[in-house]
Amino acid sequence: MTQKIMDKRHNTIVNEIVDSIRQVIIRNKVTNTELWLAIDFLNETGRSEHEMALLLQAFFESTTCVARNNESRGSAVAIEGPYFLEGAPEIAHGGEIKTLAEEDGEPIIIRGKVTDVDGKPIENVTLDVWHSTPVGTYSGVMPGIPEDHYRGKLTTDADGLYEVRTTKPVPYQIPHDGNTGKILEGLGRHAWRPAHIHFKARGEGLLEHITQVYFEGEEYVDSDCCTGVCDELVLGFTNENGVKVITKNFVLDAAA
Ligand code: BEZ
Ligand code: FE
């Protein structure tokens, strides 16, 4: 039965994709020569490791978030991107994410409350937090930064609260030396993402919730190359004893 439902959904989506592309071909009078250019481009993209994933993530992951946000009573989700790693170090309430002393990052505090859609605090939610280094790279993915840095796993307390200290991430360019970069450049777009913090919230009976926060007034917030920014996720800092504080609350949907 489940397989049959899956087949039906699969067929609907594939038929709609095929139909949409056919309409584009007809509307724009795409020639056979142009179709072969597209075939060669996609073949080349597939031959280069990670490039097809990057291309599809850059152009379509944010659309899956729009689709979910349209239906959900929870707070907004956002793209995961390719740099999440399982197994980040556990960090106690108010503790510190490991950062490199030689990379002089600006200290920040991230805190907030996790509730269900009725406003009830949720205890024991696992909250993965990951973000760029102060020079716009990712630990464990790019060489030279140990994978337990710039990442942490927090757990909400009985009041649904979490808090962690780290350093402020900065904008960075997604890999743009391959076909994703070529497409962006052809469209007159840059490859920058605004500074952001990634989150993945998981807990028993809850729908997995992946999101990001961006910082008010900062560069590229209005021109993210992955079109991943929505207003709800752009937050301002407050100041606490000279340290910047970002408060990100989560409203989580129950699993279906
Ligand atoms: C990121 O947010 O980490 C990301 C998203 C898409 C492509 C590359 C990186
Ligand atoms: Fe990122």
mmCIF file of C-alpha atoms and ligand atoms in Angstrom:
data_model
loop_
_atom_site.group_PDB
_atom_site.id
_atom_site.type_symbol
_atom_site.label_atom_id
_atom_site.label_comp_id
_atom_site.label_asym_id
_atom_site.label_seq_id
_atom_site.Cartn_x
_atom_site.Cartn_y
_atom_site.Cartn_z
ATOM 1 C CA MET A 1 0.000 0.000 0.000
ATOM 2 C CA THR A 2 2.717 2.494 1.047
ATOM 3 C CA GLN A 3 4.721 1.549 -2.047
ATOM 4 C CA LYS A 4 1.647 2.222 -4.209
ATOM 5 C CA ILE A 5 1.192 5.684 -2.655
ATOM 6 C CA MET A 6 4.906 6.351 -3.218
ATOM 7 C CA ASP A 7 4.614 5.260 -6.852
ATOM 8 C CA LYS A 8 1.655 7.573 -7.352
ATOM 9 C CA ARG A 9 3.500 10.552 -5.830
ATOM 10 C CA HIS A 10 6.636 9.706 -7.782
ATOM 11 C CA ASN A 11 4.685 9.507 -11.046
ATOM 12 C CA THR A 12 2.854 12.774 -10.386
ATOM 13 C CA ILE A 13 6.101 14.640 -9.704
ATOM 14 C CA VAL A 14 8.009 13.129 -12.634
ATOM 15 C CA ASN A 15 5.114 13.835 -15.021
ATOM 16 C CA GLU A 16 4.903 17.447 -13.811
ATOM 17 C CA ILE A 17 8.664 17.987 -14.183
ATOM 18 C CA VAL A 18 8.606 16.557 -17.716
ATOM 19 C CA ASP A 19 5.567 18.649 -18.612
ATOM 20 C CA SER A 20 7.138 21.844 -17.182
ATOM 21 C CA ILE A 21 10.347 21.325 -19.187
ATOM 22 C CA ARG A 22 8.359 20.601 -22.357
ATOM 23 C CA GLN A 23 6.461 23.863 -21.893
ATOM 24 C CA VAL A 24 9.766 25.764 -21.481
ATOM 25 C CA ILE A 25 11.059 24.168 -24.716
ATOM 26 C CA ILE A 26 7.913 25.120 -26.635
ATOM 27 C CA ARG A 27 7.638 28.667 -25.230
ATOM 28 C CA ASN A 28 11.298 29.428 -25.952
ATOM 29 C CA LYS A 29 11.571 27.421 -29.190
ATOM 30 C CA VAL A 30 14.561 25.526 -27.762
ATOM 31 C CA THR A 31 16.470 23.824 -30.582
ATOM 32 C CA ASN A 32 17.932 20.333 -30.707
ATOM 33 C CA THR A 33 21.416 21.891 -30.667
ATOM 34 C CA GLU A 34 20.556 23.714 -27.439
ATOM 35 C CA LEU A 35 19.163 20.513 -25.934
ATOM 36 C CA TRP A 36 22.518 18.817 -26.667
ATOM 37 C CA LEU A 37 24.356 21.690 -24.966
ATOM 38 C CA ALA A 38 22.210 21.040 -21.887
ATOM 39 C CA ILE A 39 22.884 17.279 -22.092
ATOM 40 C CA ASP A 40 26.644 17.856 -22.297
ATOM 41 C CA PHE A 41 26.482 20.357 -19.421
ATOM 42 C CA LEU A 42 24.590 17.921 -17.172
ATOM 43 C CA ASN A 43 26.891 15.022 -18.114
ATOM 44 C CA GLU A 44 29.908 17.156 -17.225
ATOM 45 C CA THR A 45 28.267 18.218 -13.948
ATOM 46 C CA GLY A 46 27.637 14.565 -13.053
ATOM 47 C CA ARG A 47 31.260 13.623 -13.699
ATOM 48 C CA SER A 48 32.551 16.180 -11.201
ATOM 49 C CA GLU A 49 32.312 14.969 -7.589
ATOM 50 C CA HIS A 50 29.642 16.775 -5.500
ATOM 51 C CA GLU A 51 28.838 19.221 -8.323
ATOM 52 C CA MET A 52 25.360 17.885 -9.146
ATOM 53 C CA ALA A 53 24.429 17.950 -5.430
ATOM 54 C CA LEU A 54 25.751 21.497 -5.143
ATOM 55 C CA LEU A 55 23.835 22.658 -8.224
ATOM 56 C CA LEU A 56 20.539 21.167 -7.035
ATOM 57 C CA GLN A 57 21.041 22.401 -3.460
ATOM 58 C CA ALA A 58 21.910 25.908 -4.598
ATOM 59 C CA PHE A 59 18.864 26.201 -6.870
ATOM 60 C CA PHE A 60 16.144 24.014 -5.331
ATOM 61 C CA GLU A 61 16.754 23.254 -1.643
ATOM 62 C CA SER A 62 15.261 26.577 -0.571
ATOM 63 C CA THR A 63 12.134 25.751 -2.585
ATOM 64 C CA THR A 64 11.536 22.595 -0.532
ATOM 65 C CA CYS A 65 11.687 24.898 2.518
ATOM 66 C CA VAL A 66 9.107 27.271 1.017
ATOM 67 C CA ALA A 67 6.843 24.276 0.360
ATOM 68 C CA ARG A 68 7.148 23.126 3.988
ATOM 69 C CA ASN A 69 6.853 26.630 5.466
ATOM 70 C CA ASN A 70 3.630 27.168 3.506
ATOM 71 C CA GLU A 71 2.042 24.176 5.264
ATOM 72 C CA SER A 72 3.664 24.228 8.707
ATOM 73 C CA ARG A 73 2.513 25.775 11.996
ATOM 74 C CA GLY A 74 6.126 25.648 13.203
ATOM 75 C CA SER A 75 8.822 28.290 12.805
ATOM 76 C CA ALA A 76 10.494 28.620 9.406
ATOM 77 C CA VAL A 77 12.886 25.974 8.139
ATOM 78 C CA ALA A 78 15.812 26.770 5.825
ATOM 79 C CA ILE A 79 18.349 24.917 3.730
ATOM 80 C CA GLU A 80 20.772 22.421 5.275
ATOM 81 C CA GLY A 81 23.541 22.783 2.700
ATOM 82 C CA PRO A 82 26.306 20.190 2.396
ATOM 83 C CA TYR A 83 28.325 20.885 5.575
ATOM 84 C CA PHE A 84 26.357 19.210 8.378
ATOM 85 C CA LEU A 85 28.278 16.431 10.145
ATOM 86 C CA GLU A 86 26.810 13.863 12.539
ATOM 87 C CA GLY A 87 28.649 13.412 15.878
ATOM 88 C CA ALA A 88 29.318 17.008 16.955
ATOM 89 C CA PRO A 89 30.571 17.388 20.557
ATOM 90 C CA GLU A 90 27.894 17.645 23.248
ATOM 91 C CA ILE A 91 27.877 21.015 24.971
ATOM 92 C CA ALA A 92 26.306 21.757 28.375
ATOM 93 C CA HIS A 93 23.830 24.640 28.791
ATOM 94 C CA GLY A 94 25.796 27.916 28.530
ATOM 95 C CA GLY A 95 28.947 26.105 27.366
ATOM 96 C CA GLU A 96 31.251 26.965 24.516
ATOM 97 C CA ILE A 97 31.664 25.633 20.986
ATOM 98 C CA LYS A 98 35.356 24.926 20.270
ATOM 99 C CA THR A 99 36.917 27.589 18.072
ATOM 100 C CA LEU A 100 40.479 28.145 16.918
ATOM 101 C CA ALA A 101 42.340 30.618 19.138
ATOM 102 C CA GLU A 102 44.440 31.804 16.195
ATOM 103 C CA GLU A 103 41.307 32.728 14.234
ATOM 104 C CA ASP A 104 40.296 35.845 16.027
ATOM 105 C CA GLY A 105 36.499 35.482 15.909
ATOM 106 C CA GLU A 106 34.026 37.852 17.537
ATOM 107 C CA PRO A 107 32.401 36.150 20.572
ATOM 108 C CA ILE A 108 28.626 35.718 20.418
ATOM 109 C CA ILE A 109 25.987 34.028 22.539
ATOM 110 C CA ILE A 110 23.162 32.075 20.899
ATOM 111 C CA ARG A 111 20.145 31.284 23.041
ATOM 112 C CA GLY A 112 16.451 30.633 22.815
ATOM 113 C CA LYS A 113 13.441 28.562 23.671
ATOM 114 C CA VAL A 114 12.001 25.512 21.942
ATOM 115 C CA THR A 115 8.240 25.005 22.096
ATOM 116 C CA ASP A 116 5.562 22.994 20.342
ATOM 117 C CA VAL A 117 2.934 24.656 18.151
ATOM 118 C CA ASP A 118 0.786 25.326 21.248
ATOM 119 C CA GLY A 119 3.614 27.175 22.993
ATOM 120 C CA LYS A 120 4.501 24.369 25.415
ATOM 121 C CA PRO A 121 8.266 24.149 26.133
ATOM 122 C CA ILE A 122 9.900 20.952 24.891
ATOM 123 C CA GLU A 123 12.614 19.350 27.009
ATOM 124 C CA ASN A 124 15.346 17.091 25.626
ATOM 125 C CA VAL A 125 15.359 18.398 22.095
ATOM 126 C CA THR A 126 18.755 17.793 20.506
ATOM 127 C CA LEU A 127 19.917 20.923 18.762
ATOM 128 C CA ASP A 128 22.890 20.688 16.421
ATOM 129 C CA VAL A 129 24.506 24.046 15.749
ATOM 130 C CA TRP A 130 27.166 24.575 13.062
ATOM 131 C CA HIS A 131 28.576 27.606 11.321
ATOM 132 C CA SER A 132 31.553 28.975 9.439
ATOM 133 C CA THR A 133 34.875 29.930 10.947
ATOM 134 C CA PRO A 134 35.731 33.656 11.160
ATOM 135 C CA VAL A 135 37.335 33.290 7.709
ATOM 136 C CA GLY A 136 34.362 31.622 6.032
ATOM 137 C CA THR A 137 35.385 27.954 5.995
ATOM 138 C CA TYR A 138 33.775 24.829 7.557
ATOM 139 C CA SER A 139 35.447 22.411 9.962
ATOM 140 C CA GLY A 140 35.815 18.769 8.980
ATOM 141 C CA VAL A 141 34.981 19.617 5.375
ATOM 142 C CA MET A 142 37.761 21.977 4.440
ATOM 143 C CA PRO A 143 41.328 21.101 5.430
ATOM 144 C CA GLY A 144 43.029 22.353 8.570
ATOM 145 C CA ILE A 145 40.121 22.743 10.989
ATOM 146 C CA PRO A 146 39.385 19.819 13.340
ATOM 147 C CA GLU A 147 35.860 18.513 12.810
ATOM 148 C CA ASP A 148 34.813 19.020 16.448
ATOM 149 C CA HIS A 149 35.304 22.813 16.076
ATOM 150 C CA TYR A 150 32.578 25.305 15.088
ATOM 151 C CA ARG A 151 29.958 22.602 15.762
ATOM 152 C CA GLY A 152 28.049 21.545 18.850
ATOM 153 C CA LYS A 153 25.158 19.425 20.052
ATOM 154 C CA LEU A 154 22.960 21.049 22.706
ATOM 155 C CA THR A 155 19.981 19.707 24.629
ATOM 156 C CA THR A 156 17.032 21.793 25.788
ATOM 157 C CA ASP A 157 16.328 21.936 29.525
ATOM 158 C CA ALA A 158 12.979 21.447 31.313
ATOM 159 C CA ASP A 159 11.876 24.944 30.215
ATOM 160 C CA GLY A 160 12.815 24.281 26.584
ATOM 161 C CA LEU A 161 15.808 26.617 26.862
ATOM 162 C CA TYR A 162 19.252 26.348 25.293
ATOM 163 C CA GLU A 163 22.311 28.585 25.307
ATOM 164 C CA VAL A 164 25.779 28.364 23.788
ATOM 165 C CA ARG A 165 28.790 30.619 23.203
ATOM 166 C CA THR A 166 30.763 30.675 19.988
ATOM 167 C CA THR A 167 32.250 33.085 17.456
ATOM 168 C CA LYS A 168 30.365 35.031 14.816
ATOM 169 C CA PRO A 169 30.321 33.428 11.356
ATOM 170 C CA VAL A 170 31.022 35.492 8.244
ATOM 171 C CA PRO A 171 29.738 35.456 4.637
ATOM 172 C CA TYR A 172 31.367 32.921 2.318
ATOM 173 C CA GLN A 173 31.236 31.867 -1.295
ATOM 174 C CA ILE A 174 29.851 28.448 -2.137
ATOM 175 C CA PRO A 175 32.203 26.435 -4.374
ATOM 176 C CA HIS A 176 32.012 28.256 -7.710
ATOM 177 C CA ASP A 177 34.851 26.855 -9.784
ATOM 178 C CA GLY A 178 32.523 24.292 -11.436
ATOM 179 C CA ASN A 179 29.231 24.289 -13.311
ATOM 180 C CA THR A 180 27.231 25.784 -10.412
ATOM 181 C CA GLY A 181 29.530 28.803 -10.546
ATOM 182 C CA LYS A 182 29.169 28.948 -14.338
ATOM 183 C CA ILE A 183 25.368 29.043 -14.128
ATOM 184 C CA LEU A 184 25.409 31.707 -11.408
ATOM 185 C CA GLU A 185 27.855 33.814 -13.383
ATOM 186 C CA GLY A 186 25.794 33.410 -16.566
ATOM 187 C CA LEU A 187 22.770 34.708 -14.671
ATOM 188 C CA GLY A 188 24.780 37.690 -13.444
ATOM 189 C CA ARG A 189 24.650 36.403 -9.877
ATOM 190 C CA HIS A 190 27.453 36.072 -7.317
ATOM 191 C CA ALA A 191 28.256 32.956 -5.247
ATOM 192 C CA TRP A 192 28.084 34.536 -1.772
ATOM 193 C CA ARG A 193 25.938 33.425 1.148
ATOM 194 C CA PRO A 194 25.291 35.931 3.948
ATOM 195 C CA ALA A 195 26.762 35.079 7.363
ATOM 196 C CA HIS A 196 24.519 32.483 9.010
ATOM 197 C CA ILE A 197 24.227 29.875 11.747
ATOM 198 C CA HIS A 198 22.819 26.436 10.932
ATOM 199 C CA PHE A 199 20.527 24.496 13.289
ATOM 200 C CA LYS A 200 19.073 20.991 13.220
ATOM 201 C CA ALA A 201 16.508 20.199 15.946
ATOM 202 C CA ARG A 202 15.500 16.613 16.624
ATOM 203 C CA GLY A 203 13.443 14.983 19.337
ATOM 204 C CA GLU A 204 11.059 12.154 20.026
ATOM 205 C CA GLY A 205 7.723 12.610 18.257
ATOM 206 C CA LEU A 206 8.944 15.736 16.451
ATOM 207 C CA LEU A 207 9.380 16.508 12.791
ATOM 208 C CA GLU A 208 13.080 17.130 12.130
ATOM 209 C CA HIS A 209 13.593 20.875 11.881
ATOM 210 C CA ILE A 210 16.539 22.280 9.918
ATOM 211 C CA THR A 211 17.004 26.026 9.726
ATOM 212 C CA GLN A 212 19.417 28.948 9.743
ATOM 213 C CA VAL A 213 19.566 32.459 11.160
ATOM 214 C CA TYR A 214 20.939 35.484 9.351
ATOM 215 C CA PHE A 215 21.940 38.860 10.804
ATOM 216 C CA GLU A 216 19.968 42.044 10.229
ATOM 217 C CA GLY A 217 21.615 44.612 7.962
ATOM 218 C CA GLU A 218 24.540 42.408 6.976
ATOM 219 C CA GLU A 219 26.047 41.873 3.541
ATOM 220 C CA TYR A 220 24.308 39.507 1.084
ATOM 221 C CA VAL A 221 21.168 39.096 3.237
ATOM 222 C CA ASP A 222 19.244 40.490 0.255
ATOM 223 C CA SER A 223 21.119 38.532 -2.405
ATOM 224 C CA ASP A 224 21.894 35.061 -1.029
ATOM 225 C CA CYS A 225 23.139 32.903 -3.928
ATOM 226 C CA CYS A 226 21.031 30.031 -2.579
ATOM 227 C CA THR A 227 17.892 32.212 -2.130
ATOM 228 C CA GLY A 228 17.680 30.727 1.374
ATOM 229 C CA VAL A 229 16.805 33.845 3.379
ATOM 230 C CA CYS A 230 13.271 34.542 4.610
ATOM 231 C CA ASP A 231 12.331 37.549 6.773
ATOM 232 C CA GLU A 232 11.488 35.459 9.845
ATOM 233 C CA LEU A 233 15.066 34.158 9.974
ATOM 234 C CA VAL A 234 16.822 37.528 9.832
ATOM 235 C CA LEU A 235 17.511 38.483 13.448
ATOM 236 C CA GLY A 236 19.106 41.438 15.211
ATOM 237 C CA PHE A 237 21.747 41.182 17.919
ATOM 238 C CA THR A 238 21.215 42.470 21.424
ATOM 239 C CA ASN A 239 24.160 43.391 23.613
ATOM 240 C CA GLU A 240 24.962 41.788 26.955
ATOM 241 C CA ASN A 241 28.033 43.101 28.796
ATOM 242 C CA GLY A 242 29.660 43.916 25.461
ATOM 243 C CA VAL A 243 28.889 40.519 23.907
ATOM 244 C CA LYS A 244 26.503 40.157 20.973
ATOM 245 C CA VAL A 245 23.509 37.927 21.699
ATOM 246 C CA ILE A 246 21.240 36.333 19.134
ATOM 247 C CA THR A 247 17.937 34.913 20.381
ATOM 248 C CA LYS A 248 16.526 32.218 18.132
ATOM 249 C CA ASN A 249 13.322 30.556 19.298
ATOM 250 C CA PHE A 250 11.985 27.412 17.683
ATOM 251 C CA VAL A 251 8.417 26.216 17.232
ATOM 252 C CA LEU A 252 8.496 22.551 16.286
ATOM 253 C CA ASP A 253 5.848 20.542 14.467
ATOM 254 C CA ALA A 254 4.919 17.090 15.701
ATOM 255 C CA ALA A 255 5.912 14.207 13.449
ATOM 256 C CA ALA A 256 3.025 13.114 11.238
HETATM 257 C C1 BEZ B 1 25.625 26.333 3.408
HETATM 258 O O1 BEZ B 1 24.722 27.031 3.840
HETATM 259 O O2 BEZ B 1 26.477 25.927 4.180
HETATM 260 C C2 BEZ B 1 25.653 25.980 1.941
HETATM 261 C C3 BEZ B 1 24.472 25.896 1.237
HETATM 262 C C4 BEZ B 1 24.509 25.548 -0.121
HETATM 263 C C5 BEZ B 1 25.722 25.308 -0.741
HETATM 264 C C6 BEZ B 1 26.907 25.417 -0.018
HETATM 265 C C7 BEZ B 1 26.873 25.755 1.341
HETATM 266 FE FE FE B 2 26.479 27.393 5.736
#
